[in-house]
Amino acid sequence: MQPSTSMRHLKRPHGLAARAALFAAMLIAVTAALTAAILIVGAQQASGRDQIVRIENHAKQFAGAVNEALANGTIAEIDALAQVSLRSPSVRGISVRTADNTTVFEALATSADAAALDRAARRVIAEGQLVRLSVDGGMVVGAPTQDGGVALRSWSDEAFRFDLLPALAPILLLLAGLGLTAIPLTVWLVRRSLAPLDELTRFAETVTDEGATQPIELQAGDEFRTLANAFNQMIARLDKSMRHIQQIALVDPVTQLPNGEQFVREVDHWIVQGKAGAGAVLVFELQRLPKLMQMLDQAATRDFMRVIAERFTSAAQTVDKLVRVGRRDGAAAMAARLGTVEFAVFAPGVVSASDAARFAQHLNAALNQPFDWRGHKLTLGACCGVALAPRDGRDADAVIRHAHMALGAAQAAPGRLKVFTQSLDREAVAKLTLEREMRGALENNEFRAYFQPKINLANGRIEACEALARWVRPDRTIISPGRFIPVAEESGLIGALSDAIMREACWKAAAWARAGCAAKVSVNVSALQFRSERFAENVLRIVQHAGLAPKQLELEITESVVMEDLDRALRLIQPLREAGVRLAIDDFGCGHSSLAALSKLPFDVIKVDQQFVRALERGDAQGAAIIEMILALADTLGLEVVAEGVERRQEVEFMAARGCHWAQGFLYGAAVSAPEFAEMLRRQAGEDVVAIDAA
Ligand code: C2E
Ligand code: MG
Ligand code: MG
């Protein structure tokens, strides 16, 4: 969270105050303009009226003077009087007429006025009263005399001159003063009335930065209060929705436990808080759960998951108290569901590997107790990986990843729990490197089938072989399957790898048969291959392509793979049996085959596991008894038996004497490359066979 951004937001632009000030200024300007206009028009009208009165008076006076001059018989005076009148700026023409319209005197500034003067004079003589005529640029006033009339042309341009500035100055000064006080006052008023808006803005920004806070209380009693109430309601709603979204995003909907996201947050929180050490991350996997879930419908699965979660949570709380006895820190362990079959606990304050292991051990034990559910007793096979924060990672992701790494190693570890160590990390890196190299090797065809001879004990001849995968690197070093098969199975590369071996084995066996020295070939089947529904189809397609008689191919499937799901195994191998492919149980005696299951399965061959042959070697009477039993059983069921890993002649003799059909082991030779094995076959068949093609 960066408070600096909110500080930046708080500087609200004062747009409204500026606009109000502008508005006030405009109002004053408009008032000034209107006042000026009114003043000017008013002054003009007053001046016009004044002018009329003045010219009329002038005309009357002039008429009076003319009357006097006429009465005195001093007509020559009229001329002098007219000259005086003409000096006035508002008179620009004069005409004096007698009653018969004879011009006594006439003086004109321009000849254009002559007609107007004439018209006015005629009218005044005719009407005998004052007349006023509007003419272009002024007026003509006529006043009657005792013997006729006078006409005065007035209003030259200079007649009216309105002096604007002195007339407007006081009012403009007043308005300027008003502007100087009104504008700051307006700004102040606007700001003052908008203060609640600032408060609301600040509140909204706090909510944006820090999430919902206390509702806002505004002192203003106006519309802002309504707005604040609307704000509070909106935020309360948003807060509710946010809580709901968080609930959905951070809680597992089935168990109501925190989910992976929330778990990561919690661990990160403790890593940031804890100085000396944050705590332990324990990741649990319930290995039998996926199979069980396959058999349950959705509702049942959810119900069962809730039962598991309850057990997990209560056990975590109990163990937490047990392990934290005597500690002062009060933070309780947090249980979470990370994945479908994965649970986790974060135990704050559990900082030593031994305490963490103790925690895991107790919790593992609690989870491994059978679950009583709907009348069934179900054991789920829990195992646990542990990592310490911040010892095993600077953030939650790293610590959880390391706990997962430990979980990967936990299955084979004592107590099915493992605390992360640096060597696990190195192993993981080595695995990843190997996996990357394997992908390249697959493309380069570096995985080859080597063939180990199988001896028919009835005649001592090599009549079959087992194809064993070898990684032949470009520098001719050979890597054996013990190293790469587990990685191939984990990474899913086993499918492509086994297909490559199967293909090569079938093509080679077909070539040997064509050359007249046939040998059956057996190929190992991985658990992963057997999971594919198209397993039989794939095998049969390869056999057909290679042109191999199906009865020449034997598939070695380990006991545990078959026993995982007996009915499915039966269904999968049925088409292969029908086609004539032989089936062998590999490593027999290591797993948990029941006699009933064995009799049900349509196998042709049992391969007795090497450990029993080793037992013979040690003179272990029990081992010998088991071999005898297996041989007797195979005899009863009509199965052939292969003794694996035979290294000494005595072992073969022991087995042969008890009806064992085949022997395979270093006594006869380790797996060799295809050309070497073909050479062995050729030598055995004598020189009369044709050369085996290299296909
Ligand atoms: P497996 O099928 O039981 O193969 C027999 C293993 O015993 C082979 O080891 C073989 O070299 C070894 N062996 C044979 N004779 C003797 C002996 O006299 N003494 C001793 N001590 N060992 C002997 P390898 O080749 O290392 O294969 C190991 C396992 O890898 C195989 O066990 C098989 O499960 C798996 N595997 C090998 N190739 C393939 C393959 O192409 N596909 C699959 N899916 N698995 C394969
Ligand atoms: Mg095998
Ligand atoms: Mg074997």
mmCIF file with all atom_site columns, N, CA and C and ligand atoms in Angstrom, residues 466-468 522-525 556-558 586-587 607 644 664, ligand 2:
data_model
loop_
_atom_site.group_PDB
_atom_site.id
_atom_site.type_symbol
_atom_site.label_atom_id
_atom_site.label_alt_id
_atom_site.label_comp_id
_atom_site.label_asym_id
_atom_site.label_entity_id
_atom_site.label_seq_id
_atom_site.pdbx_PDB_ins_code
_atom_site.Cartn_x
_atom_site.Cartn_y
_atom_site.Cartn_z
_atom_site.occupancy
_atom_site.B_iso_or_equiv
_atom_site.pdbx_formal_charge
_atom_site.auth_seq_id
_atom_site.auth_comp_id
_atom_site.auth_asym_id
_atom_site.auth_atom_id
_atom_site.pdbx_PDB_model_num
ATOM   1  N  N  . GLU A 1 466 ? 14.395 -61.700 -22.628 1.00 0.00 ? 466 GLU A N  1
ATOM   2  C  CA . GLU A 1 466 ? 13.639 -60.570 -22.081 1.00 0.00 ? 466 GLU A CA 1
ATOM   3  C  C  . GLU A 1 466 ? 14.266 -59.295 -22.624 1.00 0.00 ? 466 GLU A C  1
ATOM   4  N  N  . ALA A 1 467 ? 13.419 -58.441 -23.169 1.00 0.00 ? 467 ALA A N  1
ATOM   5  C  CA . ALA A 1 467 ? 13.924 -57.154 -23.660 1.00 0.00 ? 467 ALA A CA 1
ATOM   6  C  C  . ALA A 1 467 ? 14.024 -56.208 -22.474 1.00 0.00 ? 467 ALA A C  1
ATOM   7  N  N  . LEU A 1 468 ? 15.213 -55.683 -22.242 1.00 0.00 ? 468 LEU A N  1
ATOM   8  C  CA . LEU A 1 468 ? 15.421 -54.761 -21.121 1.00 0.00 ? 468 LEU A CA 1
ATOM   9  C  C  . LEU A 1 468 ? 15.929 -53.427 -21.676 1.00 0.00 ? 468 LEU A C  1
ATOM   10 N  N  . SER A 1 522 ? 10.112 -61.341 -24.375 1.00 0.00 ? 522 SER A N  1
ATOM   11 C  CA . SER A 1 522 ? 9.181  -60.775 -23.389 1.00 0.00 ? 522 SER A CA 1
ATOM   12 C  C  . SER A 1 522 ? 9.547  -59.319 -23.126 1.00 0.00 ? 522 SER A C  1
ATOM   13 N  N  . VAL A 1 523 ? 8.492  -58.541 -22.948 1.00 0.00 ? 523 VAL A N  1
ATOM   14 C  CA . VAL A 1 523 ? 8.660  -57.093 -22.779 1.00 0.00 ? 523 VAL A CA 1
ATOM   15 C  C  . VAL A 1 523 ? 7.973  -56.681 -21.478 1.00 0.00 ? 523 VAL A C  1
ATOM   16 N  N  . ASN A 1 524 ? 8.645  -55.791 -20.730 1.00 0.00 ? 524 ASN A N  1
ATOM   17 C  CA . ASN A 1 524 ? 8.072  -55.333 -19.452 1.00 0.00 ? 524 ASN A CA 1
ATOM   18 C  C  . ASN A 1 524 ? 7.008  -54.257 -19.679 1.00 0.00 ? 524 ASN A C  1
ATOM   19 N  N  . VAL A 1 525 ? 5.956  -54.340 -18.887 1.00 0.00 ? 525 VAL A N  1
ATOM   20 C  CA . VAL A 1 525 ? 4.867  -53.357 -19.000 1.00 0.00 ? 525 VAL A CA 1
ATOM   21 C  C  . VAL A 1 525 ? 4.854  -52.505 -17.724 1.00 0.00 ? 525 VAL A C  1
ATOM   22 N  N  . GLU A 1 556 ? 5.407  -58.910 -19.625 1.00 0.00 ? 556 GLU A N  1
ATOM   23 C  CA . GLU A 1 556 ? 5.672  -59.114 -18.193 1.00 0.00 ? 556 GLU A CA 1
ATOM   24 C  C  . GLU A 1 556 ? 5.025  -57.983 -17.410 1.00 0.00 ? 556 GLU A C  1
ATOM   25 N  N  . ILE A 1 557 ? 4.061  -58.380 -16.603 1.00 0.00 ? 557 ILE A N  1
ATOM   26 C  CA . ILE A 1 557 ? 3.354  -57.372 -15.803 1.00 0.00 ? 557 ILE A CA 1
ATOM   27 C  C  . ILE A 1 557 ? 3.605  -57.710 -14.335 1.00 0.00 ? 557 ILE A C  1
ATOM   28 N  N  . THR A 1 558 ? 3.967  -56.695 -13.550 1.00 0.00 ? 558 THR A N  1
ATOM   29 C  CA . THR A 1 558 ? 4.256  -57.030 -12.144 1.00 0.00 ? 558 THR A CA 1
ATOM   30 C  C  . THR A 1 558 ? 2.963  -57.295 -11.391 1.00 0.00 ? 558 THR A C  1
ATOM   31 N  N  . ASP A 1 586 ? 5.448  -60.790 -13.431 1.00 0.00 ? 586 ASP A N  1
ATOM   32 C  CA . ASP A 1 586 ? 6.856  -60.526 -13.116 1.00 0.00 ? 586 ASP A CA 1
ATOM   33 C  C  . ASP A 1 586 ? 7.018  -60.383 -11.608 1.00 0.00 ? 586 ASP A C  1
ATOM   34 N  N  . ASP A 1 587 ? 8.214  -60.673 -11.141 1.00 0.00 ? 587 ASP A N  1
ATOM   35 C  CA . ASP A 1 587 ? 8.581  -60.484 -9.720  1.00 0.00 ? 587 ASP A CA 1
ATOM   36 C  C  . ASP A 1 587 ? 7.573  -61.168 -8.798  1.00 0.00 ? 587 ASP A C  1
ATOM   37 N  N  . LYS A 1 607 ? 7.076  -65.460 -13.139 1.00 0.00 ? 607 LYS A N  1
ATOM   38 C  CA . LYS A 1 607 ? 8.521  -65.256 -13.002 1.00 0.00 ? 607 LYS A CA 1
ATOM   39 C  C  . LYS A 1 607 ? 8.831  -65.115 -11.520 1.00 0.00 ? 607 LYS A C  1
ATOM   40 N  N  . GLU A 1 644 ? 14.181 -66.193 -12.123 1.00 0.00 ? 644 GLU A N  1
ATOM   41 C  CA . GLU A 1 644 ? 14.882 -64.948 -12.491 1.00 0.00 ? 644 GLU A CA 1
ATOM   42 C  C  . GLU A 1 644 ? 16.173 -64.827 -11.695 1.00 0.00 ? 644 GLU A C  1
ATOM   43 N  N  . GLN A 1 664 ? 16.736 -67.661 -16.188 1.00 0.00 ? 664 GLN A N  1
ATOM   44 C  CA . GLN A 1 664 ? 17.248 -66.417 -16.773 1.00 0.00 ? 664 GLN A CA 1
ATOM   45 C  C  . GLN A 1 664 ? 18.168 -65.805 -15.730 1.00 0.00 ? 664 GLN A C  1
HETATM 46 MG MG . MG  B 2 .   ? 10.830 -58.301 -16.334 1.00 0.00 ? 2   MG  B MG 1
#
